[in-house]
Coordinates of C-alpha atoms and ligand atoms in Angstrom, one line a residue:
M231 CA 74.3 74.5 67.4
R232 CA 76.9 72.9 65.4
H233 CA 78.9 74.0 62.8
L234 CA 81.6 72.5 60.6
M235 CA 84.9 74.2 60.0
S236 CA 87.9 72.0 59.9
P237 CA 87.4 68.0 60.3
L238 CA 88.6 68.3 63.8
D239 CA 85.5 69.7 65.0
L240 CA 84.2 66.2 65.2
S241 CA 85.7 64.0 67.3
V242 CA 87.0 60.5 66.0
E243 CA 83.8 58.9 67.4
E244 CA 81.4 61.5 65.6
L245 CA 82.9 61.2 62.5
D246 CA 82.6 57.4 62.5
R247 CA 78.9 57.8 63.0
I248 CA 78.5 60.2 60.2
L249 CA 80.3 57.3 57.9
D250 CA 78.3 54.7 59.4
L251 CA 75.2 57.2 58.5
A252 CA 76.6 57.6 55.2
N253 CA 77.3 53.7 54.6
D254 CA 73.6 53.2 55.7
I255 CA 72.2 56.1 53.9
E256 CA 74.2 54.3 50.4
A257 CA 72.4 51.0 51.3
D258 CA 68.9 52.3 51.6
P259 CA 68.6 55.8 50.2
G260 CA 64.5 55.5 50.4
K261 CA 64.4 55.4 54.3
Y262 CA 66.0 58.8 54.1
A263 CA 63.8 60.4 51.2
H264 CA 61.7 62.5 53.5
A265 CA 63.8 63.1 56.5
C266 CA 64.4 66.8 56.0
E267 CA 61.0 67.4 54.3
G268 CA 60.1 71.5 55.2
K269 CA 63.9 72.3 56.0
K270 CA 65.7 74.4 53.3
L271 CA 70.0 74.6 52.9
A272 CA 71.4 77.5 51.4
T273 CA 74.5 77.3 49.5
L274 CA 76.5 80.4 49.6
F275 CA 79.5 80.6 46.8
Y276 CA 81.7 83.0 46.2
E277 CA 84.0 80.7 44.5
P278 CA 83.6 78.5 41.6
S279 CA 82.1 75.1 42.2
T280 CA 80.8 71.9 40.6
R281 CA 81.0 69.2 42.7
T282 CA 80.7 70.7 46.1
R283 CA 78.0 72.9 45.4
L284 CA 75.8 70.6 43.3
S285 CA 76.5 67.8 45.7
F286 CA 75.2 69.3 48.7
E287 CA 72.3 70.3 46.6
A288 CA 71.8 67.0 45.5
A289 CA 72.6 65.8 49.2
M290 CA 69.4 68.1 50.5
L291 CA 67.1 67.5 47.9
N292 CA 67.6 63.4 48.2
L293 CA 66.4 64.1 51.8
G294 CA 63.5 65.7 50.6
G295 CA 64.4 69.1 51.6
S296 CA 64.7 72.4 49.3
V297 CA 67.8 74.4 48.3
L298 CA 68.3 77.9 47.8
G299 CA 71.4 80.3 47.0
F300 CA 73.8 81.9 44.8
S301 CA 76.8 80.4 42.6
S302 CA 79.3 83.9 42.4
A303 CA 79.8 86.4 44.2
D304 CA 79.2 88.8 41.3
S305 CA 75.7 87.4 41.7
S306 CA 75.5 88.2 45.3
S307 CA 75.2 91.7 47.7
A308 CA 79.0 90.8 48.0
A309 CA 79.3 92.6 44.6
K310 CA 77.6 95.7 46.6
G311 CA 80.3 95.6 49.6
E312 CA 78.0 93.6 51.8
S313 CA 79.7 91.7 54.4
V314 CA 79.9 88.1 55.0
A315 CA 78.4 88.7 58.8
D316 CA 75.2 90.9 57.4
T317 CA 74.6 88.2 54.7
I318 CA 74.7 85.3 57.2
R319 CA 72.2 87.3 59.6
V320 CA 69.5 87.5 56.9
I321 CA 70.5 83.7 55.3
S322 CA 69.5 82.8 58.9
C323 CA 65.6 84.2 58.3
Y324 CA 65.5 82.2 55.3
A325 CA 66.8 78.7 55.5
D326 CA 68.1 76.0 57.9
I327 CA 71.7 75.3 57.4
A328 CA 74.2 76.7 55.0
A329 CA 77.2 75.9 53.2
M330 CA 79.8 78.7 52.3
R331 CA 82.7 78.5 50.0
H332 CA 84.9 81.8 50.3
P333 CA 88.1 82.8 48.6
K334 CA 89.3 84.2 51.9
E335 CA 90.6 82.0 54.3
G336 CA 88.0 82.2 57.7
A337 CA 85.3 83.8 55.9
P338 CA 82.8 80.9 56.9
L339 CA 84.0 81.1 60.4
V340 CA 83.3 84.8 60.7
A341 CA 79.7 83.6 59.3
A342 CA 79.4 81.0 61.8
L343 CA 80.2 83.9 64.6
H344 CA 77.3 85.5 63.3
S345 CA 74.6 83.3 62.4
R346 CA 71.5 81.6 64.0
I347 CA 71.7 78.6 61.7
P348 CA 74.6 75.7 61.3
V349 CA 77.7 76.9 58.5
I350 CA 79.9 74.3 56.9
N351 CA 82.8 75.6 55.3
A352 CA 82.6 74.4 51.9
G353 CA 86.3 75.5 51.3
D354 CA 88.1 78.5 52.7
G355 CA 91.0 79.8 50.2
G356 CA 93.9 77.8 50.5
H357 CA 93.0 76.5 54.0
Q358 CA 90.2 73.8 54.9
H359 CA 87.8 71.6 52.9
P360 CA 86.4 69.7 55.5
T361 CA 83.3 68.0 53.6
Q362 CA 85.6 67.0 51.3
T363 CA 87.6 64.9 53.8
L364 CA 84.6 63.5 55.0
T365 CA 84.3 62.7 51.4
D366 CA 87.8 61.1 51.1
L367 CA 87.4 59.3 54.5
L368 CA 84.4 57.6 53.3
T369 CA 85.9 56.4 50.3
I370 CA 89.0 55.0 51.8
R371 CA 86.6 53.3 54.4
S372 CA 84.4 52.0 52.1
L373 CA 87.0 50.9 49.4
K374 CA 89.6 49.6 51.5
G375 CA 87.8 48.6 54.6
R376 CA 90.3 50.8 57.0
L377 CA 91.4 54.2 57.8
G378 CA 94.3 53.3 59.9
N379 CA 97.6 51.1 59.1
I380 CA 97.9 53.0 55.4
T381 CA 100.4 54.2 53.1
I382 CA 98.8 57.6 51.4
G383 CA 100.9 59.6 49.0
L384 CA 99.5 63.0 48.7
C385 CA 100.7 64.8 45.4
G386 CA 100.6 68.0 43.7
D387 CA 100.1 71.2 45.0
L388 CA 100.7 70.8 48.6
K389 CA 101.0 74.6 49.2
F390 CA 97.5 75.7 48.3
G391 CA 95.4 72.6 47.8
R392 CA 93.2 72.9 50.7
T393 CA 91.8 69.1 50.5
V394 CA 95.1 67.7 51.4
H395 CA 95.6 70.3 54.6
S396 CA 92.3 69.0 55.9
L397 CA 93.0 65.5 55.1
I398 CA 96.3 65.6 56.9
N399 CA 94.3 66.8 59.8
A400 CA 92.2 63.9 59.6
L401 CA 94.3 61.1 58.7
V402 CA 96.9 61.9 62.0
R403 CA 93.9 61.0 64.4
Y404 CA 94.5 57.1 63.0
E405 CA 96.9 54.9 64.1
G406 CA 99.7 53.5 61.6
V407 CA 99.0 56.1 58.9
R408 CA 102.5 57.0 56.8
F409 CA 102.1 59.9 54.9
I410 CA 104.4 60.5 51.7
L411 CA 104.3 64.3 50.3
I412 CA 104.7 64.6 46.7
S413 CA 105.4 68.0 45.4
P414 CA 107.6 70.3 43.5
E415 CA 110.1 72.3 45.9
E416 CA 108.2 75.1 45.7
L417 CA 104.4 73.4 46.1
R418 CA 105.6 71.7 49.5
I419 CA 103.2 71.7 52.5
P420 CA 103.1 74.7 54.1
D421 CA 105.0 74.4 58.0
Y422 CA 101.8 75.2 59.8
V423 CA 100.8 71.7 58.6
R424 CA 104.2 70.2 58.8
E425 CA 105.5 71.1 62.1
D426 CA 102.5 71.7 63.7
V427 CA 100.1 69.0 62.9
L428 CA 102.4 66.2 60.8
R429 CA 105.5 66.2 63.2
R430 CA 103.7 66.8 66.4
S431 CA 101.4 64.0 65.8
G432 CA 104.7 61.5 65.5
H433 CA 103.5 60.0 62.5
E434 CA 105.8 58.6 59.7
F435 CA 106.2 60.9 56.9
K436 CA 108.7 62.4 54.1
E437 CA 108.8 64.5 51.4
V438 CA 109.7 63.7 48.1
I439 CA 110.0 65.2 44.5
R440 CA 109.5 62.1 42.2
L441 CA 106.1 60.3 41.8
E442 CA 107.7 57.5 40.5
E443 CA 110.1 57.0 43.6
A444 CA 106.4 56.8 45.9
L445 CA 104.5 54.6 43.6
P446 CA 105.6 51.1 44.8
E447 CA 105.0 51.5 48.5
L448 CA 101.6 53.3 48.3
D449 CA 98.0 52.0 49.7
I450 CA 96.5 55.2 48.4
L451 CA 97.4 57.8 46.0
Y452 CA 95.8 61.6 46.3
M453 CA 96.5 63.1 43.2
T454 CA 95.7 67.3 43.2
R455 CA 95.0 69.9 40.8
V456 CA 97.8 72.8 41.0
Q457 CA 95.3 75.9 42.2
K458 CA 96.0 78.4 39.5
E459 CA 93.6 80.7 41.3
R460 CA 96.1 81.1 44.0
F461 CA 99.0 81.6 42.3
F462 CA 100.5 85.7 42.2
N463 CA 101.6 85.2 38.5
E464 CA 100.7 83.0 35.5
E465 CA 104.7 82.2 34.6
D466 CA 104.8 80.3 37.9
Y467 CA 101.4 78.3 37.1
V468 CA 102.7 77.8 33.7
R469 CA 105.7 76.0 34.8
M470 CA 104.3 74.2 37.9
K471 CA 101.0 72.9 35.9
D472 CA 102.3 69.4 34.5
F473 CA 104.7 69.0 36.8
Y474 CA 103.1 65.2 37.4
I475 CA 101.0 63.5 35.1
L476 CA 99.8 59.8 36.0
D477 CA 99.5 57.7 33.2
K478 CA 99.4 53.8 32.4
A479 CA 103.1 53.7 32.0
K480 CA 103.2 54.9 36.2
M481 CA 100.5 53.4 37.1
K482 CA 102.6 49.8 36.3
L483 CA 104.7 51.0 39.4
A484 CA 101.9 51.1 41.4
G485 CA 100.6 48.0 43.6
P486 CA 97.5 46.0 42.4
D487 CA 95.4 47.2 45.1
M488 CA 96.6 50.3 45.5
M489 CA 93.6 53.0 44.7
V490 CA 93.9 56.7 43.2
L491 CA 91.6 59.5 44.4
H492 CA 91.2 62.8 43.4
P493 CA 88.7 65.6 44.7
L494 CA 88.2 66.4 41.1
P495 CA 88.2 68.8 38.8
R496 CA 91.1 67.1 37.3
V497 CA 93.1 69.3 34.5
N498 CA 96.0 67.2 33.3
E499 CA 97.4 65.7 36.2
I500 CA 95.8 62.1 35.1
S501 CA 95.7 61.0 31.9
V502 CA 92.2 60.0 31.0
E503 CA 93.7 56.4 29.7
V504 CA 93.9 55.8 33.8
D505 CA 90.2 56.0 34.1
A506 CA 89.4 52.6 33.1
D507 CA 92.2 51.0 35.3
P508 CA 90.1 49.2 38.2
R509 CA 92.1 51.4 40.7
A510 CA 91.2 54.8 39.8
A511 CA 88.5 55.6 42.4
Y512 CA 87.7 59.3 41.8
F513 CA 84.1 59.3 40.6
R514 CA 82.9 56.6 42.8
Q515 CA 84.2 59.2 45.4
A516 CA 82.3 62.2 44.4
Q517 CA 79.3 59.6 44.4
Y518 CA 80.4 59.3 48.2
G519 CA 80.5 63.1 48.5
V520 CA 76.5 63.2 48.3
Y521 CA 75.9 60.2 51.0
V522 CA 78.2 61.9 53.4
R523 CA 76.8 65.1 52.7
M524 CA 73.1 63.8 53.7
A525 CA 74.5 62.2 56.7
L526 CA 76.6 65.4 57.7
I527 CA 72.9 67.7 57.0
L528 CA 71.2 65.2 59.1
T529 CA 73.6 65.5 62.2
L530 CA 73.7 69.3 62.4
L531 CA 70.2 69.5 61.8
E532 CA 69.9 66.8 64.7
V533 CA 67.2 65.3 62.1
K534 CA 66.9 61.3 63.5
V535 CA 65.7 58.4 61.1
C536 CA 64.6 55.2 62.6
Ligands
NCD19 C1 88.8 71.1 45.5 C2 88.6 72.6 46.1 O1 87.4 73.1 45.5 O2 89.3 72.7 47.1 N1 87.7 70.9 44.5 C3 86.4 70.0 45.3 O3 85.8 70.7 46.2 N2 86.0 68.7 45.2 C4 89.7 70.6 44.7 C5 90.2 71.7 44.0 O4 89.6 72.7 43.2 O5 91.3 71.4 43.0

């Protein structure tokens, strides 16, 4: 039985197969409409979510399966003090696969250790978010045609942004990826990512504060929201929240093929005037999230569709 805690749980070949399957689902969704009939997905969300939970649910429904779950800790037995280990033991009797989001780093891993069904990490605190990374990789590969030989700028809250941590872990496995890390001093990438992942990989990277400086060099700009819920005090959040605002004027500094991604939700960091720019790909990215979660569910449940 396989779980998915980090993108590194998948080899590059397995990952390629999942992305190929997602592209096939996109091309011919009807072929997969009954693939998971009789199977159930449990969504165990102890933290707010729109896209991740609903795209998991849409993915399972598109495969002909059913879904059950809860969308906040308050509405589950966690509010009564039940441990994640006990919860997953019980859910293992009700469902065939589970996706879990939790504010504590490592909680989905604890669940996986006590589970009889595959567990997918749907975001654990400021740590990892592997299915967002699958979404990002599918978007980049589908729209740019490649995952290697790109210069990617990661901008915003690189300290608490789990999507950034997972994406860097995944991209260092491809040749010729250059990273430009764009953040204010206080929201720089954590040392364990900079030293253990980036420096160890030998990939070229630099850290800058000004977005304007990076824009002309980028093939992809990955914008992120300042993670309000992970700040210790409101004052620091307020000071940081509008540090970057991508608008039409800044987009003029970028090349004609630069692609703008964002895991969403957006707050102020991308002005709505950018949405009409053909380089803005963040809503298409959300659509790719459904295809790739369908491909992941099929893979973890070992369902083959001919
Ligand atoms: C991200 C998350 O939850 O980490 N959202 C998502 O899953 N699409 C990004 C964020 O909340 O800023």
